[in-house]
């Protein structure tokens, strides 16, 4: 039984020692990043069954909650952490042979962002959440500028919006402390029914703005297209695959565990639907492929938030499944798109024609990712889509279902244009050399089909995670021990 | 065991893809072998009407059962699918030797075959939907691989239109599931009879929408022309012959297995048939008329035949929707016959395209001198399509006319007659412009198609005449289907069918025709032969003839007829759909230009504004 | 009046600081001024947090030889811990932002945000 604190501690340690390792040998940072993420995945797999039967509470420093900071890892956190670290592992493999110039400081920030996202998910204390959100954000600001060129502008916009978000978050933490008197999540959820509803509403709104910037809700997500299209490919993948998972987790904790206010769920649903529709409609007109994928990411996040805000157990399970599928598929899409862009020499979709024969692995990866998101049978997106529709119709929300299906049709429109261009056009322009991405694409494709054909692999975990999110009594008793 | 028939082609598809990269013929050979095997197995299933199979899954604590069952309707469609696949794959062994994407074609074709078997044998809506989606995706990829410039765009339109229908059905399926807890067709039928009429009618229309789209009925017929005209030439027969029929299968499931007639017992009726069934028949009539008029105007032979296909679909729907024994029999007969003669027409045209390289009819002419077998196939097929005895097309059309007149549906009968006359006009046009007339100089050297491509054409010709002479073969399975859907069967025997006003005895007619044919053959042999002269070797008052084009009347063949309907054809439904899509795209563009301006400060401002609005809203509410 | 001012001046002042900083971020065109506005916002929030923990008549929360136990005369120490962390985070973001501004100046030659609009729509 390895202590899960190592999931946060070891990457941070190795990250700050990176310049030293770089001095020893130039190639060492890449391999060390790979080893660290592999170590993380190993720790998680060791603790997997133990956490599934009994959520784990770890007190930092030996002090008892609610006076101390504790980590809480239940099935939901376990799911999120697995996704974050497996995505990190796959991207470390991808970083070994890559298309762009990176140096040791890239790996420093990369490990930091993984540690930050993992910490965001595992923590049980509100201020610790704030600190980890800031670690993740600062690492993301730094990682964005690694691509020279337009990425400075994107990073600056990200910094402005992110800093405003952190101000809102800090005000929310302050107000919470002033009204409840504690910062421990379990204690807050125990005491929050005593608050006046207006105050709770304002605090939840402030939190929503602060965390919504990480979780990409409209209109707080306008930094996403710029950053995703200008950052290097593995940065985009880790932001889209790992940080958004952590953002949705934090949003879920605020809305379900800490402050349960039924009226706010309808706000969340409306915001989610608006994000979904705006994301899909704007993605249809794009010429730049990475920007198109960024808008598709935003739309999927909106979809997940809409589903989760329906507040029934099967809806939350469906939303979590969609989140996991989205991470896998988006990483696949972004990696393939990165190779295709390098091969064509330009980011415009018009330039990508005919690459199906020249770059078969990347084109196949892109097609599998696109078909997964659209919901072709026997892919993982199909199963989660069916579960989504089942849960929304069970909750009698017919208009929402209609809007989700309309959004899917718009998605079909813009993804199919790219797939057709890749395979069924001729190419007479030059094709540049690119890196070999066979192993990441293979591993991700195996995940896609395994979850699509045999979803019972994770349904048990999903059910437990969903039930943990809905009722917060178990959370309170586990941490406070019946105080 | 039914599941094997679905998954064997799907797994074989991967092998076909990989092996086809080695040698160009291997993929088609594998397809032919697999379809022959499955055809053989399916023939063995005849009579085994209680065979069924379940797959049990358990997702998220819900138990799902995917049911597959064998019944006469599914059996007929399975046989039709397997035989069509077999014929086309034999044809493609030779005709795809220069086709760059033949590996992808065979891969997708095998998966398509497996998924159509899955669709017709499925006994619950979820498995129907799964295989329906697979079918749409693979046919999309095949159509995109066509050589013409518009192939990608037509495939894209086909897919989006199909997707709208498919997702409507998905919503209806899950709405029913949330109330009944099961996907099976039988349970759905029980549920639909128990709820209010408006509710169940809405659900049934939602369920029927993808089938209407796939069958190419008005107003969702706009994908047909593009998909047929631009698909690879070997796939057009399959599209027209089989995939439109899968839509008909779905409509039969909705109309008969979820008893449409029982649900709408107490609604309005027109001459004994409820208004909603009549609506379907009316759509069929409009489709027939529209398809005929638009077909006559076409210059591209594949697009002409595409419009002809949808007008024949209109016939079939008219027969099926009026829900009488004769109507059902006529519709099903016409469906089977249409598969045979339309595939023959398309294969003949594909052979012509294979040799000449063009699809425009005014660029060809006089090919009877060089490709006589193709000519014979085409001639037999258009005789069947026009409905002339002793071919099978006559029998099915005769039964449908009887059914319409028996109940007194005047408008439908007039539409059917118009379609029949018009159909002869438009099939005569390719015959005369492509095969008859003068041979163009650039086509002097072409030969008949290779033997492997001739085999399917022989088989189809024999079938057309055989089913015309011995209709009992088809009637045996159709009577089983009639009793399966709860309608009484039409009396028949090996050579006769009993209609509303008298019986049709094909043996007598066949004898008369053979007698007449032999007589005229004698006259032809004993008479003087005509003398062939060169095209340009004529007297023209001193002018020299250089232009062979001027001697071949092919362009705008039916101009006076077209002029009558110019204003009708100018209102294009395609443009209506296109403008709808453009408006949706404009909304997206508008949002883009106003909100996402690239100004980082306005993004921050939106965040603050968002907070203020929500805070005020939260305070008030 | 004085007691009102005593009670509310901290909150009011911090909110005022936040609003001034916000104005700087949203309305100013020079990149450096935007960052200064950001820094003002951080400072305002920190003042807000510290003032939330004020107890009337309390002193610094350090056990000395004079005051031996937590007899209720201490100011709340938790917000002060929060503020320490928040100040550090604010400094880090400011430093990163300034580094990015230096790169922008090298690339575009101007510090005017309206001229740097390559990525839109």
CSV table of C-alpha atoms in Angstrom, one decimal, chain A residues 227-480:
chain,number,residue,atom,x,y,z
A,227,UNK,CA,-4.3,28.8,-26.3
A,228,UNK,CA,-5.2,25.4,-27.8
A,229,UNK,CA,-4.3,26.5,-31.3
A,230,UNK,CA,-1.0,28.1,-30.6
A,231,UNK,CA,0.5,25.9,-27.9
A,232,UNK,CA,2.6,22.9,-28.7
A,233,UNK,CA,0.7,19.7,-29.3
A,234,UNK,CA,1.5,17.9,-26.1
A,235,UNK,CA,0.6,21.0,-24.1
A,236,UNK,CA,-2.8,21.2,-25.8
A,237,UNK,CA,-3.4,17.6,-25.1
A,238,UNK,CA,-2.6,17.7,-21.5
A,239,UNK,CA,-4.7,20.8,-21.0
A,240,UNK,CA,-7.6,19.2,-22.8
A,241,UNK,CA,-7.3,15.8,-21.5
A,242,UNK,CA,-6.1,16.3,-17.9
A,243,UNK,CA,-6.7,19.8,-16.7
A,244,UNK,CA,-10.3,19.9,-17.8
A,245,UNK,CA,-11.0,16.7,-16.0
A,246,UNK,CA,-9.7,18.3,-12.8
A,247,UNK,CA,-11.7,21.4,-13.5
A,248,UNK,CA,-14.9,19.4,-13.8
A,249,UNK,CA,-14.1,17.5,-10.7
A,250,UNK,CA,-13.6,20.7,-8.7
A,251,UNK,CA,-16.9,22.1,-10.1
A,252,UNK,CA,-18.6,19.0,-9.1
A,253,UNK,CA,-17.3,19.1,-5.6
A,254,UNK,CA,-18.5,22.7,-5.2
A,255,UNK,CA,-21.9,22.1,-6.5
A,256,UNK,CA,-22.7,18.7,-5.0
A,257,UNK,CA,-20.7,18.3,-1.9
A,258,UNK,CA,-20.1,21.7,-0.5
A,259,UNK,CA,-23.1,23.9,-1.4
A,260,UNK,CA,-26.2,22.0,-2.4
A,261,UNK,CA,-28.7,24.5,-3.8
A,262,UNK,CA,-31.3,23.1,-6.2
A,263,UNK,CA,-31.8,26.4,-8.0
A,264,UNK,CA,-28.2,26.6,-9.1
A,265,UNK,CA,-28.4,23.3,-10.9
A,266,UNK,CA,-30.8,24.9,-13.4
A,267,UNK,CA,-28.3,27.8,-14.0
A,268,UNK,CA,-25.6,25.2,-14.6
A,269,UNK,CA,-27.7,23.4,-17.1
A,270,UNK,CA,-28.5,26.5,-19.0
A,271,UNK,CA,-24.9,27.6,-19.1
A,272,UNK,CA,-23.9,24.1,-20.2
A,273,UNK,CA,-26.4,24.1,-23.0
A,274,UNK,CA,-25.3,27.5,-24.2
A,275,UNK,CA,-21.7,26.4,-24.1
A,276,UNK,CA,-22.6,23.3,-26.1
A,277,UNK,CA,-24.5,25.1,-28.8
A,278,UNK,CA,-22.2,28.0,-29.2
A,279,UNK,CA,-19.1,25.7,-29.3
A,280,UNK,CA,-20.6,23.6,-32.1
A,281,UNK,CA,-21.9,26.4,-34.2
A,282,UNK,CA,-18.7,28.4,-34.1
A,283,UNK,CA,-16.6,25.3,-34.8
A,284,UNK,CA,-18.4,24.7,-38.1
A,285,UNK,CA,-16.9,27.8,-39.8
A,286,UNK,CA,-13.3,27.3,-38.7
A,287,UNK,CA,-10.4,27.1,-41.2
A,288,UNK,CA,-7.7,26.3,-38.7
A,289,UNK,CA,-7.9,22.7,-37.6
A,290,UNK,CA,-6.6,23.1,-34.1
A,291,UNK,CA,-9.0,25.9,-33.4
A,292,UNK,CA,-11.8,23.7,-34.6
A,293,UNK,CA,-10.8,21.0,-32.3
A,294,UNK,CA,-10.6,23.5,-29.5
A,295,UNK,CA,-14.2,24.6,-30.0
A,296,UNK,CA,-15.2,21.0,-30.1
A,297,UNK,CA,-13.5,20.6,-26.7
A,298,UNK,CA,-15.5,23.5,-25.3
A,299,UNK,CA,-18.7,22.0,-26.7
A,300,UNK,CA,-18.0,18.6,-25.1
A,301,UNK,CA,-17.3,20.3,-21.7
A,302,UNK,CA,-20.6,22.1,-22.0
A,303,UNK,CA,-22.3,18.8,-22.7
A,304,UNK,CA,-20.7,17.2,-19.7
A,305,UNK,CA,-21.7,20.0,-17.4
A,306,UNK,CA,-25.3,19.9,-18.8
A,307,UNK,CA,-25.5,16.2,-18.1
A,308,UNK,CA,-24.0,16.4,-14.6
A,309,UNK,CA,-26.4,19.2,-13.6
A,310,UNK,CA,-29.4,16.9,-14.1
A,311,UNK,CA,-28.6,15.6,-10.6
A,312,UNK,CA,-29.6,11.9,-10.9
A,313,UNK,CA,-27.2,9.1,-10.3
A,314,UNK,CA,-27.4,7.6,-13.8
A,315,UNK,CA,-26.9,11.1,-15.3
A,316,UNK,CA,-23.7,11.7,-13.3
A,317,UNK,CA,-22.4,8.2,-14.3
A,318,UNK,CA,-23.1,9.0,-18.0
A,319,UNK,CA,-21.4,12.4,-17.7
A,320,UNK,CA,-18.4,10.9,-16.1
A,321,UNK,CA,-18.1,8.3,-18.8
A,322,UNK,CA,-18.4,11.0,-21.4
A,323,UNK,CA,-15.6,12.9,-19.7
A,324,UNK,CA,-13.3,9.9,-19.7
A,325,UNK,CA,-14.1,9.2,-23.4
A,326,UNK,CA,-13.5,12.8,-24.2
A,327,UNK,CA,-10.1,12.8,-22.7
A,328,UNK,CA,-9.0,9.7,-24.5
A,329,UNK,CA,-10.4,10.8,-27.9
A,330,UNK,CA,-9.2,14.4,-27.6
A,331,UNK,CA,-5.7,13.4,-26.9
A,332,UNK,CA,-5.8,11.1,-29.9
A,333,UNK,CA,-7.2,13.9,-32.1
A,334,UNK,CA,-4.7,16.5,-31.0
A,335,UNK,CA,-1.7,14.2,-31.4
A,336,UNK,CA,-2.8,13.2,-34.9
A,337,UNK,CA,-3.6,16.8,-35.8
A,338,UNK,CA,-0.2,17.8,-34.7
A,339,UNK,CA,1.5,15.4,-37.0
A,340,UNK,CA,-0.8,16.3,-39.9
A,341,UNK,CA,-0.1,20.0,-39.4
A,342,UNK,CA,3.6,19.4,-39.4
A,343,UNK,CA,3.3,17.2,-42.5
A,344,UNK,CA,1.3,19.8,-44.4
A,345,UNK,CA,3.2,22.8,-43.2
A,346,UNK,CA,0.2,24.8,-42.3
A,347,UNK,CA,-2.7,24.8,-39.9
A,348,UNK,CA,-5.4,25.4,-42.4
A,349,UNK,CA,-7.9,22.6,-43.2
A,350,UNK,CA,-7.7,23.3,-46.9
A,351,UNK,CA,-4.0,22.3,-46.9
A,352,UNK,CA,-4.6,18.9,-45.4
A,353,UNK,CA,-6.0,17.2,-48.4
A,354,UNK,CA,-4.8,13.8,-49.4
A,355,UNK,CA,-2.7,13.1,-46.4
A,356,UNK,CA,-4.4,9.7,-45.9
A,357,UNK,CA,-1.9,7.8,-47.9
A,358,UNK,CA,1.3,9.7,-46.9
A,359,UNK,CA,0.7,9.7,-43.2
A,360,UNK,CA,-1.5,6.6,-42.5
A,361,UNK,CA,-1.1,6.4,-38.8
A,362,UNK,CA,-1.9,10.0,-38.1
A,363,UNK,CA,-4.9,10.0,-40.5
A,364,UNK,CA,-6.2,6.8,-39.0
A,365,UNK,CA,-5.8,8.2,-35.5
A,366,UNK,CA,-7.7,11.3,-36.5
A,367,UNK,CA,-10.5,9.3,-38.1
A,368,UNK,CA,-10.8,7.0,-35.1
A,369,UNK,CA,-11.0,10.0,-32.8
A,370,UNK,CA,-13.6,11.8,-35.0
A,371,UNK,CA,-15.7,8.6,-35.2
A,372,UNK,CA,-15.5,8.1,-31.5
A,373,UNK,CA,-16.7,11.6,-30.7
A,374,UNK,CA,-19.5,11.3,-33.2
A,375,UNK,CA,-20.7,8.0,-31.8
A,376,UNK,CA,-20.1,5.3,-34.3
A,377,UNK,CA,-21.2,1.9,-32.9
A,378,UNK,CA,-18.5,-0.2,-31.2
A,379,UNK,CA,-16.5,2.9,-30.3
A,380,UNK,CA,-16.6,4.3,-26.8
A,381,UNK,CA,-18.4,7.5,-27.7
A,382,UNK,CA,-21.5,5.4,-28.8
A,383,UNK,CA,-22.0,3.8,-25.4
A,384,UNK,CA,-21.6,7.1,-23.5
A,385,UNK,CA,-23.9,8.8,-26.0
A,386,UNK,CA,-26.6,6.2,-25.4
A,387,UNK,CA,-26.2,6.5,-21.7
A,388,UNK,CA,-26.5,10.3,-21.9
A,389,UNK,CA,-29.7,10.2,-23.9
A,390,UNK,CA,-31.2,7.6,-21.6
A,391,UNK,CA,-30.5,9.7,-18.5
A,392,UNK,CA,-31.8,12.9,-20.0
A,393,UNK,CA,-35.0,11.2,-21.2
A,394,UNK,CA,-35.5,9.5,-17.9
A,395,UNK,CA,-35.4,12.9,-16.3
A,396,UNK,CA,-38.0,14.2,-18.7
A,397,UNK,CA,-35.8,16.8,-20.3
A,398,UNK,CA,-36.9,16.5,-23.9
A,399,UNK,CA,-35.7,19.8,-25.1
A,400,UNK,CA,-32.3,19.3,-23.8
A,401,UNK,CA,-32.1,15.9,-25.6
A,402,UNK,CA,-33.2,17.6,-28.8
A,403,UNK,CA,-30.5,20.2,-28.4
A,404,UNK,CA,-27.8,17.6,-27.7
A,405,UNK,CA,-28.8,15.7,-30.9
A,406,UNK,CA,-28.8,18.9,-32.9
A,407,UNK,CA,-25.3,19.6,-31.7
A,408,UNK,CA,-24.3,16.1,-32.7
A,409,UNK,CA,-25.5,16.7,-36.2
A,410,UNK,CA,-23.5,20.0,-36.4
A,411,UNK,CA,-20.5,18.0,-35.1
A,412,UNK,CA,-20.9,15.4,-37.8
A,413,UNK,CA,-20.9,18.2,-40.4
A,414,UNK,CA,-17.6,19.7,-39.5
A,415,UNK,CA,-15.7,16.5,-38.6
A,416,UNK,CA,-16.7,14.6,-41.7
A,417,UNK,CA,-15.4,17.4,-43.9
A,418,UNK,CA,-11.9,16.9,-42.5
A,419,UNK,CA,-12.0,13.1,-42.7
A,420,UNK,CA,-13.2,13.3,-46.3
A,421,UNK,CA,-10.4,15.7,-47.2
A,422,UNK,CA,-7.8,13.5,-45.6
A,423,UNK,CA,-8.7,10.3,-47.4
A,424,UNK,CA,-10.6,11.1,-50.6
A,425,UNK,CA,-8.6,14.0,-52.1
A,426,UNK,CA,-5.4,14.1,-54.0
A,427,UNK,CA,-2.4,15.9,-52.9
A,428,UNK,CA,0.1,17.6,-55.1
A,429,UNK,CA,2.0,19.7,-52.5
A,430,UNK,CA,5.0,18.8,-50.5
A,431,UNK,CA,4.8,16.6,-47.5
A,432,UNK,CA,7.3,17.3,-44.7
A,433,UNK,CA,8.8,14.7,-42.4
A,434,UNK,CA,7.2,14.1,-39.1
A,435,UNK,CA,7.7,12.2,-35.9
A,436,UNK,CA,6.6,8.7,-35.3
A,437,UNK,CA,3.5,8.4,-33.1
A,438,UNK,CA,2.7,4.8,-33.5
A,439,UNK,CA,2.7,3.8,-29.8
A,440,UNK,CA,0.5,6.5,-28.4
A,441,UNK,CA,-2.0,6.1,-31.2
A,442,UNK,CA,-2.0,2.3,-30.7
A,443,UNK,CA,-2.5,2.5,-27.0
A,444,UNK,CA,-5.3,5.0,-27.3
A,445,UNK,CA,-7.1,3.1,-30.0
A,446,UNK,CA,-7.0,0.0,-27.8
A,447,UNK,CA,-8.7,2.0,-25.1
A,448,UNK,CA,-11.3,3.3,-27.5
A,449,UNK,CA,-12.3,-0.1,-28.7
A,450,UNK,CA,-12.0,-1.8,-25.3
A,451,UNK,CA,-14.4,0.7,-23.7
A,452,UNK,CA,-16.7,0.6,-26.7
A,453,UNK,CA,-17.1,-3.1,-27.0
A,454,UNK,CA,-16.9,-4.0,-23.3
A,455,UNK,CA,-17.9,-1.0,-21.2
A,456,UNK,CA,-18.4,-3.2,-18.2
A,457,UNK,CA,-14.8,-2.7,-17.5
A,458,UNK,CA,-15.5,0.6,-15.7
A,459,UNK,CA,-19.2,0.6,-15.0
A,460,UNK,CA,-18.7,-0.5,-11.5
A,461,UNK,CA,-16.3,2.4,-10.8
A,462,UNK,CA,-18.6,4.9,-12.5
A,463,UNK,CA,-21.6,3.8,-10.4
A,464,UNK,CA,-19.7,4.2,-7.2
A,465,UNK,CA,-18.3,7.5,-8.2
A,466,UNK,CA,-21.8,8.8,-9.1
A,467,UNK,CA,-23.3,7.7,-5.9
A,468,UNK,CA,-20.4,9.3,-4.0
A,469,UNK,CA,-21.0,12.6,-5.7
A,470,UNK,CA,-24.8,12.8,-5.1
A,471,UNK,CA,-24.8,12.1,-1.4
A,472,UNK,CA,-22.3,13.9,0.7
A,473,UNK,CA,-23.0,12.2,4.0
A,474,UNK,CA,-20.5,9.4,3.3
A,475,UNK,CA,-17.9,12.0,2.6
A,476,UNK,CA,-18.5,13.8,5.9
A,477,UNK,CA,-18.5,10.6,8.0
A,478,UNK,CA,-15.4,9.3,6.3
A,479,UNK,CA,-13.4,12.5,7.0
A,480,UNK,CA,-14.8,13.7,10.3
